[in-house]
Every structure is written in C-alpha cells, then in structure tokens.
C-alpha cells in the first residue's frame, strides 16, 4: 500500500490530530493518526492528498484523497 499523503507531501510536521491540552493545535504539536492508504496499482491515478487542517470541528482533521 501507498501512504497517499506522503506520496505528494514529503515535508515534516503535517498532523491530523492535536490534543486539547497545552494549546497543542496552535503550537502544531500533534500526531498524524489519519491515513488514506492506496493500493500500489492505483499509484498512477492519484491526483492529490491533503489534510484539511482548517476544519476545527473535532480534534481530528479530515483528509482528502482525489483519485482519477
């Protein structure tokens, strides 16, 4: 399987979860707990994968995987 987010985004410090303690989200001290894994044969059809960090309805962020 392919980690679709890492396929497009190599830089560190991208998280999908932050504790409600110690202002963790504002300080970007989180964990990447949410993944969209893709089977290897789909690799050429992956268009983008992003973390929708603007959404603040939960301690987790939604993730988006676009496949052709």
mmCIF file with all atom_site columns, C-alpha atoms in Angstrom:
data_model
loop_
_atom_site.group_PDB
_atom_site.id
_atom_site.type_symbol
_atom_site.label_atom_id
_atom_site.label_alt_id
_atom_site.label_comp_id
_atom_site.label_asym_id
_atom_site.label_entity_id
_atom_site.label_seq_id
_atom_site.pdbx_PDB_ins_code
_atom_site.Cartn_x
_atom_site.Cartn_y
_atom_site.Cartn_z
_atom_site.occupancy
_atom_site.B_iso_or_equiv
_atom_site.pdbx_formal_charge
_atom_site.auth_seq_id
_atom_site.auth_comp_id
_atom_site.auth_asym_id
_atom_site.auth_atom_id
_atom_site.pdbx_PDB_model_num
ATOM 1  C CA . UNK A 1 1  ? 0.000   0.000  0.000   1.00 0.00 ? 1  UNK A CA 1
ATOM 2  C CA . UNK A 1 2  ? 0.984   3.635  -0.554  1.00 0.00 ? 2  UNK A CA 1
ATOM 3  C CA . UNK A 1 3  ? 0.668   6.364  2.057   1.00 0.00 ? 3  UNK A CA 1
ATOM 4  C CA . UNK A 1 4  ? -1.119  8.748  -0.309  1.00 0.00 ? 4  UNK A CA 1
ATOM 5  C CA . UNK A 1 5  ? -0.363  11.865 1.730   1.00 0.00 ? 5  UNK A CA 1
ATOM 6  C CA . UNK A 1 6  ? 3.396   11.173 1.810   1.00 0.00 ? 6  UNK A CA 1
ATOM 7  C CA . UNK A 1 7  ? 3.291   10.371 -1.901  1.00 0.00 ? 7  UNK A CA 1
ATOM 8  C CA . UNK A 1 8  ? 2.621   14.086 -2.523  1.00 0.00 ? 8  UNK A CA 1
ATOM 9  C CA . UNK A 1 9  ? 3.907   15.742 0.673   1.00 0.00 ? 9  UNK A CA 1
ATOM 10 C CA . UNK A 1 10 ? 7.433   14.983 1.839   1.00 0.00 ? 10 UNK A CA 1
ATOM 11 C CA . UNK A 1 11 ? 7.821   17.802 4.382   1.00 0.00 ? 11 UNK A CA 1
ATOM 12 C CA . UNK A 1 12 ? 7.525   17.015 8.108   1.00 0.00 ? 12 UNK A CA 1
ATOM 13 C CA . UNK A 1 13 ? 5.142   18.442 10.730  1.00 0.00 ? 13 UNK A CA 1
ATOM 14 C CA . UNK A 1 14 ? 1.841   17.694 8.997   1.00 0.00 ? 14 UNK A CA 1
ATOM 15 C CA . UNK A 1 15 ? -0.630  16.393 11.546  1.00 0.00 ? 15 UNK A CA 1
ATOM 16 C CA . UNK A 1 16 ? -4.244  15.252 11.651  1.00 0.00 ? 16 UNK A CA 1
ATOM 17 C CA . UNK A 1 17 ? -4.725  15.208 15.423  1.00 0.00 ? 17 UNK A CA 1
ATOM 18 C CA . UNK A 1 18 ? -3.896  17.573 18.293  1.00 0.00 ? 18 UNK A CA 1
ATOM 19 C CA . UNK A 1 19 ? -4.589  17.232 21.970  1.00 0.00 ? 19 UNK A CA 1
ATOM 20 C CA . UNK A 1 20 ? -6.899  19.791 23.517  1.00 0.00 ? 20 UNK A CA 1
ATOM 21 C CA . UNK A 1 21 ? -4.228  20.341 26.189  1.00 0.00 ? 21 UNK A CA 1
ATOM 22 C CA . UNK A 1 22 ? -1.427  22.912 26.260  1.00 0.00 ? 22 UNK A CA 1
ATOM 23 C CA . UNK A 1 23 ? -2.596  24.750 23.146  1.00 0.00 ? 23 UNK A CA 1
ATOM 24 C CA . UNK A 1 24 ? -1.235  21.890 21.025  1.00 0.00 ? 24 UNK A CA 1
ATOM 25 C CA . UNK A 1 25 ? -3.041  22.831 17.813  1.00 0.00 ? 25 UNK A CA 1
ATOM 26 C CA . UNK A 1 26 ? -1.863  26.452 17.891  1.00 0.00 ? 26 UNK A CA 1
ATOM 27 C CA . UNK A 1 27 ? 1.686   25.216 18.516  1.00 0.00 ? 27 UNK A CA 1
ATOM 28 C CA . UNK A 1 28 ? 1.384   22.470 15.877  1.00 0.00 ? 28 UNK A CA 1
ATOM 29 C CA . UNK A 1 29 ? 2.338   19.753 18.356  1.00 0.00 ? 29 UNK A CA 1
ATOM 30 C CA . UNK A 1 30 ? 0.277   16.878 17.041  1.00 0.00 ? 30 UNK A CA 1
ATOM 31 C CA . UNK A 1 31 ? 0.305   13.405 15.590  1.00 0.00 ? 31 UNK A CA 1
ATOM 32 C CA . UNK A 1 32 ? -0.601  12.120 12.169  1.00 0.00 ? 32 UNK A CA 1
ATOM 33 C CA . UNK A 1 33 ? -3.192  9.487  13.059  1.00 0.00 ? 33 UNK A CA 1
ATOM 34 C CA . UNK A 1 34 ? -5.445  9.548  9.989   1.00 0.00 ? 34 UNK A CA 1
ATOM 35 C CA . UNK A 1 35 ? -4.334  7.978  6.718   1.00 0.00 ? 35 UNK A CA 1
ATOM 36 C CA . UNK A 1 36 ? -5.698  7.293  3.235   1.00 0.00 ? 36 UNK A CA 1
ATOM 37 C CA . UNK A 1 37 ? -3.795  4.271  2.006   1.00 0.00 ? 37 UNK A CA 1
ATOM 38 C CA . UNK A 1 38 ? -3.995  3.301  -1.665  1.00 0.00 ? 38 UNK A CA 1
ATOM 39 C CA . UNK A 1 39 ? -3.199  0.011  -3.337  1.00 0.00 ? 39 UNK A CA 1
ATOM 40 C CA . UNK A 1 40 ? 0.004   0.084  -5.400  1.00 0.00 ? 40 UNK A CA 1
ATOM 41 C CA . UNK A 1 41 ? -1.839  -0.368 -8.751  1.00 0.00 ? 41 UNK A CA 1
ATOM 42 C CA . UNK A 1 42 ? -3.667  2.950  -8.125  1.00 0.00 ? 42 UNK A CA 1
ATOM 43 C CA . UNK A 1 43 ? -0.457  4.991  -7.773  1.00 0.00 ? 43 UNK A CA 1
ATOM 44 C CA . UNK A 1 44 ? -0.643  6.479  -11.286 1.00 0.00 ? 44 UNK A CA 1
ATOM 45 C CA . UNK A 1 45 ? -4.271  7.527  -10.729 1.00 0.00 ? 45 UNK A CA 1
ATOM 46 C CA . UNK A 1 46 ? -3.659  9.513  -7.525  1.00 0.00 ? 46 UNK A CA 1
ATOM 47 C CA . UNK A 1 47 ? -4.243  13.231 -8.140  1.00 0.00 ? 47 UNK A CA 1
ATOM 48 C CA . UNK A 1 48 ? -3.740  14.779 -4.694  1.00 0.00 ? 48 UNK A CA 1
ATOM 49 C CA . UNK A 1 49 ? -3.901  14.080 -0.994  1.00 0.00 ? 49 UNK A CA 1
ATOM 50 C CA . UNK A 1 50 ? -4.312  16.848 1.565   1.00 0.00 ? 50 UNK A CA 1
ATOM 51 C CA . UNK A 1 51 ? -5.021  17.347 5.236   1.00 0.00 ? 51 UNK A CA 1
ATOM 52 C CA . UNK A 1 52 ? -7.906  19.800 5.678   1.00 0.00 ? 52 UNK A CA 1
ATOM 53 C CA . UNK A 1 53 ? -6.436  21.461 8.752   1.00 0.00 ? 53 UNK A CA 1
ATOM 54 C CA . UNK A 1 54 ? -8.807  24.457 8.611   1.00 0.00 ? 54 UNK A CA 1
ATOM 55 C CA . UNK A 1 55 ? -11.663 22.234 9.801   1.00 0.00 ? 55 UNK A CA 1
ATOM 56 C CA . UNK A 1 56 ? -11.866 22.574 13.567  1.00 0.00 ? 56 UNK A CA 1
ATOM 57 C CA . UNK A 1 57 ? -14.992 20.598 14.473  1.00 0.00 ? 57 UNK A CA 1
ATOM 58 C CA . UNK A 1 58 ? -13.004 17.821 16.129  1.00 0.00 ? 58 UNK A CA 1
ATOM 59 C CA . UNK A 1 59 ? -9.567  17.041 17.493  1.00 0.00 ? 59 UNK A CA 1
ATOM 60 C CA . UNK A 1 60 ? -9.006  15.204 14.169  1.00 0.00 ? 60 UNK A CA 1
ATOM 61 C CA . UNK A 1 61 ? -8.800  16.824 10.724  1.00 0.00 ? 61 UNK A CA 1
ATOM 62 C CA . UNK A 1 62 ? -10.484 15.375 7.679   1.00 0.00 ? 62 UNK A CA 1
ATOM 63 C CA . UNK A 1 63 ? -8.226  14.180 4.909   1.00 0.00 ? 63 UNK A CA 1
ATOM 64 C CA . UNK A 1 64 ? -8.911  14.318 1.180   1.00 0.00 ? 64 UNK A CA 1
ATOM 65 C CA . UNK A 1 65 ? -7.687  11.847 -1.414  1.00 0.00 ? 65 UNK A CA 1
ATOM 66 C CA . UNK A 1 66 ? -8.510  12.572 -5.050  1.00 0.00 ? 66 UNK A CA 1
ATOM 67 C CA . UNK A 1 67 ? -8.231  9.676  -7.488  1.00 0.00 ? 67 UNK A CA 1
ATOM 68 C CA . UNK A 1 68 ? -8.616  9.967  -11.247 1.00 0.00 ? 68 UNK A CA 1
#
